[in-house]
Tab-separated table of C-alpha atoms in Angstrom:
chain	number	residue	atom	x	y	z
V	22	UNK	CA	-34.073	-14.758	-87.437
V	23	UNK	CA	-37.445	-15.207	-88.523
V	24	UNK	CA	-39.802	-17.091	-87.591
V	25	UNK	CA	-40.822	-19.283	-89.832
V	26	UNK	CA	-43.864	-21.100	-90.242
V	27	UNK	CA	-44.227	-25.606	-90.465
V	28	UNK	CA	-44.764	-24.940	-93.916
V	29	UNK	CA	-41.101	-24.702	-93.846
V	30	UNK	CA	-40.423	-28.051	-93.440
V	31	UNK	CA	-41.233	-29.988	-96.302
V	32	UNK	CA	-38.273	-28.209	-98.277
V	33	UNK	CA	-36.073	-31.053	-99.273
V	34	UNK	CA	-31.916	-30.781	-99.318
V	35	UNK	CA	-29.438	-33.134	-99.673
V	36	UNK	CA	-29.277	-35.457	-96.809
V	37	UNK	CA	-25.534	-35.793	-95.013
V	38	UNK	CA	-24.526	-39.506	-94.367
V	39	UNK	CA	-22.705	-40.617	-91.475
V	40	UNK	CA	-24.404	-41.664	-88.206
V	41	UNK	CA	-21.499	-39.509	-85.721
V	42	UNK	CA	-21.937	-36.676	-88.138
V	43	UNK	CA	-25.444	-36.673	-87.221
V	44	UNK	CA	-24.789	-36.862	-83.303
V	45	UNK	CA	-22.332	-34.789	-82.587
V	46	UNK	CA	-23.230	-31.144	-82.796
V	47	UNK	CA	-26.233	-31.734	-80.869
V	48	UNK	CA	-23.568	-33.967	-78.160
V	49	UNK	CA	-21.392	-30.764	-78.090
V	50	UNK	CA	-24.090	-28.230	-77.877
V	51	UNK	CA	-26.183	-30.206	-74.801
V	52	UNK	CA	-22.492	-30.520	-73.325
V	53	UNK	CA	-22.076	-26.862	-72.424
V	54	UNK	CA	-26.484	-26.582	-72.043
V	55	UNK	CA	-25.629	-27.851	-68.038
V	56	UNK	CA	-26.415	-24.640	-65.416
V	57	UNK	CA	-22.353	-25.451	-64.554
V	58	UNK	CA	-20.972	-25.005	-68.245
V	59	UNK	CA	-19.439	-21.772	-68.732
V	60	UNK	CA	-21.580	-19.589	-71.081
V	61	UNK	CA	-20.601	-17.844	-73.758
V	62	UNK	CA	-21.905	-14.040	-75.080
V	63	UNK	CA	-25.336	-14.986	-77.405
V	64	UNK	CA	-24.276	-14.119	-80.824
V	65	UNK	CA	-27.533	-12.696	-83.125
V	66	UNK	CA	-26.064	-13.217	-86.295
V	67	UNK	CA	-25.107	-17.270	-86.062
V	68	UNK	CA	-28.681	-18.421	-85.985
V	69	UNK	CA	-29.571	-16.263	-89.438
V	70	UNK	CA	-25.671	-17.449	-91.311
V	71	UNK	CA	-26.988	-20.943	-90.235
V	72	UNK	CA	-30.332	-20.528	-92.146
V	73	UNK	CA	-28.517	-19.052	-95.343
V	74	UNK	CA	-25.902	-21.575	-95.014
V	75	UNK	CA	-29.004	-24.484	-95.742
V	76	UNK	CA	-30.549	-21.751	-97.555
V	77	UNK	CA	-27.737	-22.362	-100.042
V	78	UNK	CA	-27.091	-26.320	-99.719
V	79	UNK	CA	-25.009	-26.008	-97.272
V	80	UNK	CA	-26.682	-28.021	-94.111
V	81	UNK	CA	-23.850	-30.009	-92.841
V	82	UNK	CA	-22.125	-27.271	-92.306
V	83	UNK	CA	-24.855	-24.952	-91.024
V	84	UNK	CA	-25.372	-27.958	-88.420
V	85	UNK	CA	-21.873	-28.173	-87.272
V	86	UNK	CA	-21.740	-23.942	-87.126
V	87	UNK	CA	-24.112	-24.416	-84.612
V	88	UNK	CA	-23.267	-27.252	-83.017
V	89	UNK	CA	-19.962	-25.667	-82.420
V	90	UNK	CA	-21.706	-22.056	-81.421
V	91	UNK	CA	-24.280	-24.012	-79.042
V	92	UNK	CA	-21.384	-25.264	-77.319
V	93	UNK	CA	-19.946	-22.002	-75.874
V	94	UNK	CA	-23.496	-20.162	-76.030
V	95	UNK	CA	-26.266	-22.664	-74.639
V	96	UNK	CA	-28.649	-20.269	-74.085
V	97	UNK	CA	-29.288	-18.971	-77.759
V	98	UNK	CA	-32.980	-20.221	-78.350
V	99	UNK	CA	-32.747	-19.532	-82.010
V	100	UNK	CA	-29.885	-21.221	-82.607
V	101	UNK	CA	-31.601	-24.143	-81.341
V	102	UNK	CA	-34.390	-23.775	-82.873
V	103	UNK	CA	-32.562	-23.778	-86.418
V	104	UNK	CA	-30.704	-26.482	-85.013
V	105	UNK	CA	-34.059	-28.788	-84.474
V	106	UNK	CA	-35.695	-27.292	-87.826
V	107	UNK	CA	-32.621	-28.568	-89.453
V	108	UNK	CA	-33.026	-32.102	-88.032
V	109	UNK	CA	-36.793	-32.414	-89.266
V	110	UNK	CA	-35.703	-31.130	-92.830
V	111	UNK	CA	-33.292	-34.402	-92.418
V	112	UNK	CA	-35.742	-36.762	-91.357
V	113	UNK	CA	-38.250	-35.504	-94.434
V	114	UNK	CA	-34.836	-36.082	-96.785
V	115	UNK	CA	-34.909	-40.089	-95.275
V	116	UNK	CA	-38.493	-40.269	-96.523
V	117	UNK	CA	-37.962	-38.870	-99.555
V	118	UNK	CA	-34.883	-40.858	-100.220
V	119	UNK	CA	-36.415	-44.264	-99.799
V	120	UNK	CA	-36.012	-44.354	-96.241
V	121	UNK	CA	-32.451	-45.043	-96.806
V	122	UNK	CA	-29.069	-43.842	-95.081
V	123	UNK	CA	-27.775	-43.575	-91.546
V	124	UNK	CA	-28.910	-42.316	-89.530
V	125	UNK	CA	-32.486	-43.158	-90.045
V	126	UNK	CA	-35.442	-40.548	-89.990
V	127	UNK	CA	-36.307	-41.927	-86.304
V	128	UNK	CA	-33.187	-40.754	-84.700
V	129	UNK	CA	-33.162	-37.750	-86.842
V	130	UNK	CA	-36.482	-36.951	-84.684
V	131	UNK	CA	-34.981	-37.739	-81.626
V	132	UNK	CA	-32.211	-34.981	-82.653
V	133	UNK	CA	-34.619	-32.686	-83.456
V	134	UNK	CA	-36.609	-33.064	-80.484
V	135	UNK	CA	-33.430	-32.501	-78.574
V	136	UNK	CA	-33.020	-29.526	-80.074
V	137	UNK	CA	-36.495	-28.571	-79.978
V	138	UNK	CA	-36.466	-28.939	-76.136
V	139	UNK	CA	-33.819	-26.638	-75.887
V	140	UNK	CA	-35.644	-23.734	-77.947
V	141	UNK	CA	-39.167	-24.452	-75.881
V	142	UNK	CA	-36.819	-24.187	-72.291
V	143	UNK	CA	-35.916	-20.611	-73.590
V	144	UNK	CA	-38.954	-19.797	-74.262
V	145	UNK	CA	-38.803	-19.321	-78.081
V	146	UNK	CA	-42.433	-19.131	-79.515
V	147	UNK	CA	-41.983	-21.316	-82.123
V	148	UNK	CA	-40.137	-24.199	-80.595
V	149	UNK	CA	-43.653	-25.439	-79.101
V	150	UNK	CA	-44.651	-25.940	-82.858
V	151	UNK	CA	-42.135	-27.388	-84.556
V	152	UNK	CA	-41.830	-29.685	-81.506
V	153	UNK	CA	-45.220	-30.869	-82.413
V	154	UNK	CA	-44.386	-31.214	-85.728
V	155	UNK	CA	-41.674	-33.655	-84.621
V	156	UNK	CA	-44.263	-35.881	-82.990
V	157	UNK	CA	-46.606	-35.491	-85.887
V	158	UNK	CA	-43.800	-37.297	-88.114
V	159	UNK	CA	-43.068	-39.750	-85.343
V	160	UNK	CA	-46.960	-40.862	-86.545
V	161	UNK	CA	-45.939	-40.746	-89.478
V	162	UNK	CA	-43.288	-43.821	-89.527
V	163	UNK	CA	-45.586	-45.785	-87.260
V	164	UNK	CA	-48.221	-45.353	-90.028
V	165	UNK	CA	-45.249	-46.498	-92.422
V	166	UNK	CA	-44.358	-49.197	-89.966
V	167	UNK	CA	-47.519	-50.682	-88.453
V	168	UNK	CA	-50.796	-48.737	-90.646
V	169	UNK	CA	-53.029	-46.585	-90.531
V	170	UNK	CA	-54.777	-48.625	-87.782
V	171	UNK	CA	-52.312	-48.672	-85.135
V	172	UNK	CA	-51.507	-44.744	-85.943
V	173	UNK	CA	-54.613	-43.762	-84.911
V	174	UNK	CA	-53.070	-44.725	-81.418
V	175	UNK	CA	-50.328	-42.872	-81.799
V	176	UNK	CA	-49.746	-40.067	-78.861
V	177	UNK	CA	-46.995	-37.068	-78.798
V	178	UNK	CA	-44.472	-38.127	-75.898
V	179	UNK	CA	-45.230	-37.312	-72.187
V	180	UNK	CA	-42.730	-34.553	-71.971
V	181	UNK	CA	-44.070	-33.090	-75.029
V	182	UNK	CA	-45.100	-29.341	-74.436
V	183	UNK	CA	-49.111	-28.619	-75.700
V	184	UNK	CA	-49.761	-27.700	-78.841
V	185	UNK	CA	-51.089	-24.240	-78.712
V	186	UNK	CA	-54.921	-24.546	-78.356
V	187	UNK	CA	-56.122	-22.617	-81.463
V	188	UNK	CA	-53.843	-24.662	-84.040
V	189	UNK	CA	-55.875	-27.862	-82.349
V	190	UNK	CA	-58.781	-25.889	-82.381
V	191	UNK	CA	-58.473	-25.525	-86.292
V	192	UNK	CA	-57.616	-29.135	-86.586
V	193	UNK	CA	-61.469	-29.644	-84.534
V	194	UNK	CA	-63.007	-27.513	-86.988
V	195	UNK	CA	-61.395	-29.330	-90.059
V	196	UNK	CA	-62.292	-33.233	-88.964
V	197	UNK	CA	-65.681	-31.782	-87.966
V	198	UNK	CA	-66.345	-30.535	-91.207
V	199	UNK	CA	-65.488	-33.061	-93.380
V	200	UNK	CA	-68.123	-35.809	-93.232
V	201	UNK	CA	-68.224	-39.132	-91.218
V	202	UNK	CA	-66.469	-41.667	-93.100
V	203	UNK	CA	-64.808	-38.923	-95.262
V	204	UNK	CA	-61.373	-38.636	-96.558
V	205	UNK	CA	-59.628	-35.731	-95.604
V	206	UNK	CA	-57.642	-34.040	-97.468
V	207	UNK	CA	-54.495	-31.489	-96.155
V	208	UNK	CA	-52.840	-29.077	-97.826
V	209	UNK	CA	-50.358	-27.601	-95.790
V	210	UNK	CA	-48.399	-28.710	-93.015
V	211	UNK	CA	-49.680	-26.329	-90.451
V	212	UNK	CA	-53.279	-28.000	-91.091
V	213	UNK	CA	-51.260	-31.367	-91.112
V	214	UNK	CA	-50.314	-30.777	-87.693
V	215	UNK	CA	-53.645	-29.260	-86.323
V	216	UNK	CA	-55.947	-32.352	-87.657
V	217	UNK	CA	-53.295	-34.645	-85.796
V	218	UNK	CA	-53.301	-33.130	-82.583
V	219	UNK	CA	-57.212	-32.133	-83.456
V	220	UNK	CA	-57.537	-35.870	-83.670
V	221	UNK	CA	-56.131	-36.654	-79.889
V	222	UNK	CA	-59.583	-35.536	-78.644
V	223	UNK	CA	-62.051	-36.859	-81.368
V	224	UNK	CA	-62.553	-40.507	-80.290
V	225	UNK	CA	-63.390	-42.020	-82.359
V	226	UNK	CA	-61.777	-40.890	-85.462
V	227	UNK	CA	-64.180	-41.381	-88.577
V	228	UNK	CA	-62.657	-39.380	-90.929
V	229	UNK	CA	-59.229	-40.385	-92.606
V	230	UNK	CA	-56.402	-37.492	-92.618
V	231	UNK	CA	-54.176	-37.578	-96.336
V	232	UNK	CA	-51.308	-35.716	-97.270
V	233	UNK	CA	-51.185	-35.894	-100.794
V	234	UNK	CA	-47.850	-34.519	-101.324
V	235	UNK	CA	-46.260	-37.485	-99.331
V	236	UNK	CA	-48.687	-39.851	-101.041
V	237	UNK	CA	-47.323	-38.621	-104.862
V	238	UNK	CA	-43.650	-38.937	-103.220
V	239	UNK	CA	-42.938	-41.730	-99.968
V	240	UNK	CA	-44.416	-45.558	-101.451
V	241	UNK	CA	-44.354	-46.912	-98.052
V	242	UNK	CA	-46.737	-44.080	-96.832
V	243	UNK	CA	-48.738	-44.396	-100.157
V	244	UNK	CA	-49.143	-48.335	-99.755
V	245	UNK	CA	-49.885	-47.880	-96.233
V	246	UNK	CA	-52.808	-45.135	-97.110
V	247	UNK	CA	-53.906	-46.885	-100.008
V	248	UNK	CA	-54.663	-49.875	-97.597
V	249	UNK	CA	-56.407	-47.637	-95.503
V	250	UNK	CA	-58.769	-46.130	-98.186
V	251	UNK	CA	-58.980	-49.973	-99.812
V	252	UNK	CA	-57.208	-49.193	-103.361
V	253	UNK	CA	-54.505	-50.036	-105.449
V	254	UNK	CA	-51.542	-48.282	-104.310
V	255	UNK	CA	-50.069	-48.231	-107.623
V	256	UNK	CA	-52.720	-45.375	-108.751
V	257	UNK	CA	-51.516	-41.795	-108.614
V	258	UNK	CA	-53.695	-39.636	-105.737
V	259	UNK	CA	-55.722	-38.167	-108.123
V	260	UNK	CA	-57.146	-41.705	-109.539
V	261	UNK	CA	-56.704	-43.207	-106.195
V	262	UNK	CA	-59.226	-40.285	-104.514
V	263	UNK	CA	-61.663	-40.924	-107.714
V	264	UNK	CA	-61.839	-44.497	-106.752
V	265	UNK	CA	-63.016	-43.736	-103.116
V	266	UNK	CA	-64.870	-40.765	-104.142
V	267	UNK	CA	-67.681	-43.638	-104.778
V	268	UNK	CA	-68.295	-44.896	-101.676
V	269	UNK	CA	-67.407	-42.137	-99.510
V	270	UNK	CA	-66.937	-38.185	-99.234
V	271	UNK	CA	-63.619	-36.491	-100.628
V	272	UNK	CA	-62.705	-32.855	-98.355
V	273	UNK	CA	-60.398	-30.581	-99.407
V	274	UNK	CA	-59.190	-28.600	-96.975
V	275	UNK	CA	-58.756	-24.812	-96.983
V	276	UNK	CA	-54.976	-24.837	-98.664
V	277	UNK	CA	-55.544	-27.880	-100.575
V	278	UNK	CA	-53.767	-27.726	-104.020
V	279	UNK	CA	-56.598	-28.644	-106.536
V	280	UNK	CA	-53.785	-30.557	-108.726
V	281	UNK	CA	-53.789	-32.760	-106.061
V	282	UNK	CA	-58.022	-33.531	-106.363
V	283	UNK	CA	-60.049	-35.784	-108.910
V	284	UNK	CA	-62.147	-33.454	-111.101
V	285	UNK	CA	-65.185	-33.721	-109.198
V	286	UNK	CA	-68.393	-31.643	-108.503
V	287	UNK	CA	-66.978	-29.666	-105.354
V	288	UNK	CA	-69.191	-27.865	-102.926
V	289	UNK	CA	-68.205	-26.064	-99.874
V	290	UNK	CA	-69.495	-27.671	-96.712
V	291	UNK	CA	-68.356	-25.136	-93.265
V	292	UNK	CA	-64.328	-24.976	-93.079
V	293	UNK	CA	-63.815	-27.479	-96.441
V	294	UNK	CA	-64.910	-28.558	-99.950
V	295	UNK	CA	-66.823	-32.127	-100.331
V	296	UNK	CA	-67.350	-34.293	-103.154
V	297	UNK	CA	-70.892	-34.990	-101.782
V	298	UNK	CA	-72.653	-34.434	-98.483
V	299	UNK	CA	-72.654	-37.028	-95.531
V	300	UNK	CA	-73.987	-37.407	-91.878
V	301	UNK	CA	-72.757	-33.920	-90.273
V	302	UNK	CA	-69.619	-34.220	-87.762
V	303	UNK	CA	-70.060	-34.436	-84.538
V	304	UNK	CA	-68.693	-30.939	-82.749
V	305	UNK	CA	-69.898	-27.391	-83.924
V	306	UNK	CA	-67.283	-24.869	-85.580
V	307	UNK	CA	-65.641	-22.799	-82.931
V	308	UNK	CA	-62.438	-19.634	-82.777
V	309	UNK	CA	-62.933	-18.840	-79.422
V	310	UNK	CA	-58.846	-20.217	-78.523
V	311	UNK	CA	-57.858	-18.666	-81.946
V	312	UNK	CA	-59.940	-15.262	-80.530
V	313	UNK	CA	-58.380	-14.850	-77.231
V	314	UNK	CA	-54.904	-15.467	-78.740
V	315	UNK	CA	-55.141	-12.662	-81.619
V	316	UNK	CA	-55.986	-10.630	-78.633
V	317	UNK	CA	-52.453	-11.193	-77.021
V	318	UNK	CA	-50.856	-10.808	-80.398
V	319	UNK	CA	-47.785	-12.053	-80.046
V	320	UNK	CA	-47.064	-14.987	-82.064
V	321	UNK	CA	-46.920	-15.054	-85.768
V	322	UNK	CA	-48.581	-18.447	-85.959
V	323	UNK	CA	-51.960	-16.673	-85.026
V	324	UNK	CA	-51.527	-15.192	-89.048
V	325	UNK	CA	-51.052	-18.741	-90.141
V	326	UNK	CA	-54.339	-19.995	-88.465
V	327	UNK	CA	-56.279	-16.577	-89.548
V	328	UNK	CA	-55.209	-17.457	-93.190
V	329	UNK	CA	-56.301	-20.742	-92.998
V	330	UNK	CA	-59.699	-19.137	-91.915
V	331	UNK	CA	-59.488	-16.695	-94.650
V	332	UNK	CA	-59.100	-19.453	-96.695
V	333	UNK	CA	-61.821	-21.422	-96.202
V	334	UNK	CA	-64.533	-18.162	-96.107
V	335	UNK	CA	-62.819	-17.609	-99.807
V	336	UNK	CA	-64.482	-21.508	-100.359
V	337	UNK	CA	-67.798	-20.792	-98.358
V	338	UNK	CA	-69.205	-17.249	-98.042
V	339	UNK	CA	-71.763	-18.553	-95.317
V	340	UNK	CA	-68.207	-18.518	-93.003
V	341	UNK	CA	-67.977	-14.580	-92.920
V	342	UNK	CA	-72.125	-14.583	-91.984
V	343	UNK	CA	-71.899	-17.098	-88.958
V	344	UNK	CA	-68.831	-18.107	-87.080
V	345	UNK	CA	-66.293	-15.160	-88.623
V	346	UNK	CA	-68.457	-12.738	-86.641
V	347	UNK	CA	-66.782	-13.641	-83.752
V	348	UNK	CA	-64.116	-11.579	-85.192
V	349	UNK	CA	-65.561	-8.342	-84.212
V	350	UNK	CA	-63.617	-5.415	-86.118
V	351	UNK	CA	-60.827	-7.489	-87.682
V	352	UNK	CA	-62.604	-10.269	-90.244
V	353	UNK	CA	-60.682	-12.639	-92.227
V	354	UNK	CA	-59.875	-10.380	-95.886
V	355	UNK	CA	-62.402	-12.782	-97.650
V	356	UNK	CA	-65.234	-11.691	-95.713
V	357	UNK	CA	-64.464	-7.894	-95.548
């Protein structure tokens, strides 16, 4: 299977109903996950037929193929991993659906995150992400449920594994260069995550993180933003962004989708664009985690982060003349 990257995530497919559907696979699966349970031969081919099987609309069933596999074969990080990818993909499906149907997008978490724990235990690389991202949208419904506010509070669970230190390296380098008092803007989910766990170590947080995809599609997340940024939530992002763009700076983010940004006079200001200049982060831009990772060259997240680099030099030239350097023979495309 490949691995695939959080952009993944925010595909939408039709959400299953049915709180014991839900439970069960992952029930039989941590059933036979015991060091007694009798294990099974590791079968390469169930984790990919799962992924075409919700490639084609098919979840339920993908879930319960591996529920059923997991159950004989414990030890099958990938499977796992699909399993807990397919849990977060129902959890997004709540939000989208008005945060309707049982089970909610809470325990849908907790499923993933079971799953998730599995994949990190067997040391599959990407289980450590996407079991971030499963804390990320844990946030998430305690911005839905309490504000912005009490979010900023929020912390990943103690038996959470670390995020890997260049994704919250790039989240550093994207809240310090947006402005104080800016809005941030996010384009992908990959920069989603990194500003969030970025954020854990920026005390105190003066810059406001948006995703505008969830604030064109999930009204309690828009009313709860909107609060936050002191509009009327019934504006579309665009307008809504034009209305703060007055009293404070607008970023854009490497991977932002322009559709999503008021037509404003943009100018690129280190890792993002601004609608106008404020007081200068606190921090200085720095890849020295993202650096000493490309050098071990295993994971294919290091190629997500580099693009989001390559990115933002495509926005600001000054990028590939200052920090960049630092990547010796192998710059970022944009600055080669």
């Amino acid at each position: 299977m490949a691995l695939t990257p959080p952009s993944a995530v925010v595909r939408h497919r039709p959400a299953r109903s049915g709180w014991t559907r839900g439970v069960l696979p992952v029930l039989l699966a941590l059933s036979a996950a015991s060091p007694l349970a009798a294990q099974g031969a590791i079968d390469p081919n169930v984790a990919p037929r799962a992924a075409a099987l919700e490639r084609e609309g098919e979840r339920q069933m993908a879930v319960d193929l591996l529920g059923h596999y997991l159950a004989t074969a414990p030890d099958d990080g990938r499977a796992w991993l699909q399993l807990g990818r397919f849990y977060l993909f129902d959890a997004r499906d709540w939000h989208l659906h008005g945060h309707r149907g049982d089970p909610d997008g809470l325990l849908y978490l907790d499923f993933a995150a079971t799953a998730l724990d599995q994949a990190v235990r067997l040391s599959v690389d990407s289980g450590v992400v996407f079991r971030g991202v499963t804390e990320v949208d844990r946030a998430l419904v305690t911005i839905e449920v309490s504000g912005w506010d009490a979010s900023r509070y929020a912390r990943p669970r103690p038996d959470t594994p670390p995020m890997p230190a260049y994704i919250v390296e790039l989240g550093a380098n994207l809240l310090t260069s947006c402005p104080s008092g800016g809005v941030l803007l996010t384009g992908s989910d990959l920069e989603a995550v990194s500003v969030w766990y970025g954020s854990l170590h920026r005390t105190p947080l003066d810059v406001l993180p948006i995703r505008p995809d969830l604030y064109a599609t999930d009204s309690v997340y828009r009313l709860r933003m909107a609060a936050a940024m002191g509009v009327d939530p019934a504006l579309p992002v665009q307008r809504a962004l034009a209305a703060v763009a007055d009293s404070r700076p607008i970023c854009l983010s490497p991977t932002t989708d322009l559709a999503a940004a008021p037509a404003l006079a943009w100018e690129p200001h280190r890792m993002v664009r601004v609608s106008r200049r404020g007081a200068v982060g606190a921090g200085t831009l720095s890849v020295t985690a993202l650096i000493q990772a490309s050098r071990q060259g295993r994971s294919p997240w290091v190629r997500d982060v580099q693009g989001v680099y390559d990115a933002a030099a495509r926005n600001n030239a000054l990028l590939c003349g200052s920090l960049l350097t630092f990547f010796g023979d192998t710059p970022p495309p944009a600055c080669r």
